[in-house]
């Protein structure tokens, strides 16, 4: 019945969606290029040509096809089948990223295809290798790359005729011992998995010529690899290797040994002298820490858990593990510091003046500063930083970025999600302390280009390839490739032209200022919906831009474009951005510039809400458009306010200001206040939110105050297009949105003056000290106005007894303001001599779910410290700094 329904589509679709008949070329049937390829296959099988279909030897189908399931059931009938390709990656999601295929298994009867020698199941959703594959007696080539395989079958060695096997980019944790039984295997690719151990039996692959184990978690490799006498290339880069067998140097056919980016401190001299070994990125020559079993450090490093008010700790030669209150973890291995060393730390909001994000970067964390700067540790210190999950960012990677005082650079980063807390953590290791943050960037594929040439392809879109011919460079240089997928829907939305299409954006860069000596060959996929069969060459344009994307030039006439059915190929000698466009528009450079600018912008809305219990507490937030409804749903119980503003567009890292107008002003002097306006910096994945308290000079005894808050653009990021910056100059162009704010009329109590602080006085007091920051009586009075009905839980968290709380409530019954003041100042008088009392107050507010007040107290303390230090500096009492940090911070 299901088959009949599918075949019933024939009347609607004719010969197919693309309107072209399916050509059965002899014994080959290539249907993966059609979006409805499976439907076409079913038409052929159920039509008059079914006998020809049964003779097919080479078949290609797309696993992104909705009719794949029905088609799979027919495959076992194709007894002559020699090559079967069932790949995903032919469709793209709403963000333009390649989608994995829906294939999760194969029919058991596929194991009866005794002629099948070539099977490609790449870019699918396999979590286990289909059991029928083991029963394919003639199979010589098996590709299951870019799936989700965790393990291979124990009897995997039954594939005795296998010569090529690729399982790169899976989740393989171990290998079966039977892998050593693949006596005919010539190429084995297990890169980018999670392998921690390689069985000794791998040394039985005597015909293996290329073995790729890169990008795993191997700390060692078996000695038996020295038995692979046919091995020509061995790739072990990006592991955790601490040693390699010296016997590898005796392999007679070996011509490339890649050991880059491991943990090798020493290397056998036999290997180090090999002309084809690659060792970059290893801590070679650095001494390992020596520990005796009877030393205290042998029992494990000390663990430190720091509270929110602490900003330093001491590291000794024994090492330690440190957990900061903000969730950051640090590990100092034994011997990292030879003498006791005081470590200072703080987390900072990113300042766009010196946190320079690159194109299409997204900030995922605050800035972590670790001091002292410039000190070199004897062992690498490990840092785990929590970051916001980039759930809406596809085909990207997360890295830790560090600042050396002059420029930012990316560190080798591992990311994971903690099971208990479900927190995303980014892990890196360093020998120096400075500033650190976590960013999401476009996936970066890198390679070293030797004089003999090489091939570089994108892991985001494997159809994008760069071929470096022999002699392209006189000296080895590093090349980086990044790809930004762009969907057809995005192009149409921005250009309002349904006929425009564009390929993925390709960015190429290198570490050399010299152009290549010979042309480099680049392959780009044709724009979506365009093939070599329907291509109108007059509409195809190859655009080139500098790395800043400021201008886009049409270089179609300057290069020789070659076309296949799916790709465009051209040659260049210098690197930057390249982009294929298919359009009837003439001024294509200007259109591409506009689209590129819009791809870097975010559509956002502003919200301004007032707390229901305390309307003077205002929450301001800039929210990406797709998050507005979830954010409002969470805040609805505690806040009320107007509808969000109209949509506006902003760049990552762009500054904006909030100004209260028409009778409403900010209640306190804040360090983030500039000329009476509250300063923000927009980061799409961070909470661009602040809670503040407002007041009004207007007498509210007899009337409410109807004011507003307006949002204005501030400093524009330096690396945005000049045209966009020019459009934002002038007073009118700075305005973004305005939302209403209403302060209600004040109520009087039994004829008393409506000023809630009158008639209730306490002796002067200061909590804390001026050097670390303090709270004055005026600060406490301001805080008291915000407490509201939560005063009892706050009092209990401050340490007051139930009896004290009840007595305060009874003595000031029917007067909430006096209850709050009595509670707060009673506690303050009892703790005025305690140097840690301010931190206790902050903790009590946090434990009482009043993070807004805790943030306000921290702001007061920070401002007080700044004023104190400025006064010390003015009278010349501040000690001179011998480091360069002060100059950097200014």
Short mmCIF file of C-alpha atoms in Angstrom, two decimals, residues 704-871:
data_model
loop_
_atom_site.label_atom_id
_atom_site.label_comp_id
_atom_site.label_asym_id
_atom_site.label_seq_id
_atom_site.Cartn_x
_atom_site.Cartn_y
_atom_site.Cartn_z
CA UNK A 704 2.24 59.05 39.64
CA UNK A 705 5.20 59.82 37.40
CA UNK A 706 4.92 58.70 33.78
CA UNK A 707 8.40 58.60 32.34
CA UNK A 708 10.29 56.54 29.81
CA UNK A 709 13.57 54.79 29.09
CA UNK A 710 15.22 55.26 25.70
CA UNK A 711 17.99 53.18 24.16
CA UNK A 712 20.76 54.75 22.07
CA UNK A 713 23.66 53.38 20.10
CA UNK A 714 27.12 53.92 21.49
CA UNK A 715 30.58 53.12 20.17
CA UNK A 716 30.45 51.01 17.00
CA UNK A 717 32.90 48.07 16.87
CA UNK A 718 36.03 48.96 14.92
CA UNK A 719 35.83 46.07 12.47
CA UNK A 720 32.32 46.67 11.07
CA UNK A 721 31.93 47.99 7.51
CA UNK A 722 32.61 51.72 7.13
CA UNK A 723 29.25 52.29 5.45
CA UNK A 724 27.43 50.86 8.45
CA UNK A 725 29.42 53.08 10.79
CA UNK A 726 28.78 56.15 8.65
CA UNK A 727 25.02 55.54 8.66
CA UNK A 728 25.01 55.64 12.47
CA UNK A 729 26.48 59.10 12.94
CA UNK A 730 24.39 62.06 14.07
CA UNK A 731 21.94 62.45 16.97
CA UNK A 732 18.92 61.02 15.17
CA UNK A 733 20.60 57.83 14.01
CA UNK A 734 21.71 56.93 17.54
CA UNK A 735 18.18 56.40 18.85
CA UNK A 736 17.02 52.78 18.92
CA UNK A 737 13.81 52.49 20.93
CA UNK A 738 11.74 54.04 23.75
CA UNK A 739 9.61 52.21 26.33
CA UNK A 740 7.33 53.72 29.03
CA UNK A 741 8.12 53.57 32.77
CA UNK A 742 5.57 54.49 35.47
CA UNK A 743 6.36 55.19 39.12
CA UNK A 744 3.13 54.91 41.16
CA UNK A 745 1.82 57.48 43.61
CA UNK A 746 3.26 57.15 47.13
CA UNK A 747 0.91 55.98 49.88
CA UNK A 748 0.91 57.51 53.38
CA UNK A 749 0.71 55.52 56.66
CA UNK A 750 -1.76 56.85 59.26
CA UNK A 751 -1.17 60.42 58.28
CA UNK A 752 2.60 60.19 58.56
CA UNK A 753 4.97 61.78 56.12
CA UNK A 754 5.24 59.49 53.10
CA UNK A 755 9.05 59.56 53.34
CA UNK A 756 9.53 56.03 54.65
CA UNK A 757 12.83 56.83 56.36
CA UNK A 758 11.57 59.67 58.54
CA UNK A 759 10.93 59.17 62.24
CA UNK A 760 13.35 56.29 62.51
CA UNK A 761 17.02 57.04 63.21
CA UNK A 762 20.14 55.09 64.10
CA UNK A 763 23.61 56.20 65.15
CA UNK A 764 26.14 56.59 62.25
CA UNK A 765 28.05 53.47 61.25
CA UNK A 766 30.25 52.10 58.46
CA UNK A 767 30.50 48.42 57.56
CA UNK A 768 33.77 47.08 56.13
CA UNK A 769 36.73 49.37 55.48
CA UNK A 770 37.65 51.91 52.78
CA UNK A 771 40.45 49.80 51.30
CA UNK A 772 38.30 46.77 50.51
CA UNK A 773 35.09 48.78 50.16
CA UNK A 774 32.48 49.73 52.76
CA UNK A 775 28.79 50.45 53.27
CA UNK A 776 27.77 53.70 54.91
CA UNK A 777 24.55 54.47 56.74
CA UNK A 778 23.24 56.13 53.56
CA UNK A 779 23.97 52.94 51.59
CA UNK A 780 22.06 50.84 54.13
CA UNK A 781 19.08 53.17 53.95
CA UNK A 782 19.08 52.85 50.15
CA UNK A 783 19.25 49.06 50.42
CA UNK A 784 16.43 49.01 52.99
CA UNK A 785 14.09 50.63 50.46
CA UNK A 786 14.50 47.60 48.16
CA UNK A 787 13.97 44.76 50.61
CA UNK A 788 10.18 44.66 50.78
CA UNK A 789 8.32 41.59 52.06
CA UNK A 790 11.47 39.43 51.93
CA UNK A 791 12.89 41.04 55.09
CA UNK A 792 12.22 38.04 57.35
CA UNK A 793 14.05 35.48 55.16
CA UNK A 794 16.93 37.94 54.72
CA UNK A 795 17.12 38.44 58.49
CA UNK A 796 17.26 34.69 59.11
CA UNK A 797 20.00 34.28 56.48
CA UNK A 798 21.92 37.07 58.22
CA UNK A 799 21.92 35.03 61.41
CA UNK A 800 19.12 36.66 63.41
CA UNK A 801 17.07 34.25 65.51
CA UNK A 802 13.38 33.53 65.09
CA UNK A 803 12.75 35.29 68.42
CA UNK A 804 14.52 38.45 67.18
CA UNK A 805 12.53 38.40 63.92
CA UNK A 806 9.25 37.99 65.81
CA UNK A 807 10.11 40.80 68.24
CA UNK A 808 11.00 43.17 65.37
CA UNK A 809 7.75 42.33 63.63
CA UNK A 810 5.68 42.88 66.81
CA UNK A 811 7.39 46.14 67.83
CA UNK A 812 6.81 47.65 64.35
CA UNK A 813 3.54 45.98 63.47
CA UNK A 814 1.56 47.50 60.62
CA UNK A 815 4.67 49.37 59.40
CA UNK A 816 6.71 47.34 56.93
CA UNK A 817 9.33 50.05 56.42
CA UNK A 818 10.22 50.20 60.12
CA UNK A 819 10.36 46.40 60.32
CA UNK A 820 12.95 46.38 57.52
CA UNK A 821 15.02 49.19 59.04
CA UNK A 822 14.95 47.64 62.52
CA UNK A 823 16.08 44.26 61.16
CA UNK A 824 18.85 45.63 58.95
CA UNK A 825 20.34 48.13 61.41
CA UNK A 826 20.05 45.72 64.37
CA UNK A 827 22.19 43.27 62.42
CA UNK A 828 24.59 46.03 61.32
CA UNK A 829 25.19 47.23 64.87
CA UNK A 830 25.95 43.69 66.01
CA UNK A 831 28.46 43.13 63.18
CA UNK A 832 30.07 46.54 62.71
CA UNK A 833 33.44 45.18 63.95
CA UNK A 834 33.37 42.13 61.69
CA UNK A 835 35.66 42.77 58.65
CA UNK A 836 33.74 40.15 56.63
CA UNK A 837 30.26 41.51 57.37
CA UNK A 838 29.73 42.97 53.88
CA UNK A 839 30.35 39.56 52.26
CA UNK A 840 27.89 38.04 54.74
CA UNK A 841 25.28 40.58 53.67
CA UNK A 842 25.83 39.78 49.99
CA UNK A 843 25.57 36.04 50.67
CA UNK A 844 22.35 36.52 52.68
CA UNK A 845 20.77 38.46 49.82
CA UNK A 846 21.76 35.75 47.33
CA UNK A 847 20.43 32.98 49.58
CA UNK A 848 17.15 34.90 49.88
CA UNK A 849 16.77 35.00 46.08
CA UNK A 850 17.49 38.72 45.99
CA UNK A 851 20.40 38.69 43.60
CA UNK A 852 19.37 42.17 42.49
CA UNK A 853 20.26 43.61 45.92
CA UNK A 854 23.44 41.51 46.09
CA UNK A 855 24.53 42.98 42.76
CA UNK A 856 23.74 46.49 44.00
CA UNK A 857 25.89 45.99 47.13
CA UNK A 858 28.78 44.68 45.04
CA UNK A 859 28.46 47.73 42.79
CA UNK A 860 28.60 50.05 45.82
CA UNK A 861 31.68 48.23 47.15
CA UNK A 862 33.44 48.36 43.79
CA UNK A 863 32.73 52.06 43.40
CA UNK A 864 33.99 52.73 46.92
CA UNK A 865 37.24 50.89 46.23
CA UNK A 866 37.78 52.87 43.05
CA UNK A 867 37.26 56.19 44.80
CA UNK A 868 39.58 55.17 47.63
CA UNK A 869 42.36 54.17 45.22
CA UNK A 870 41.93 57.36 43.22
CA UNK A 871 42.28 59.43 46.40
#
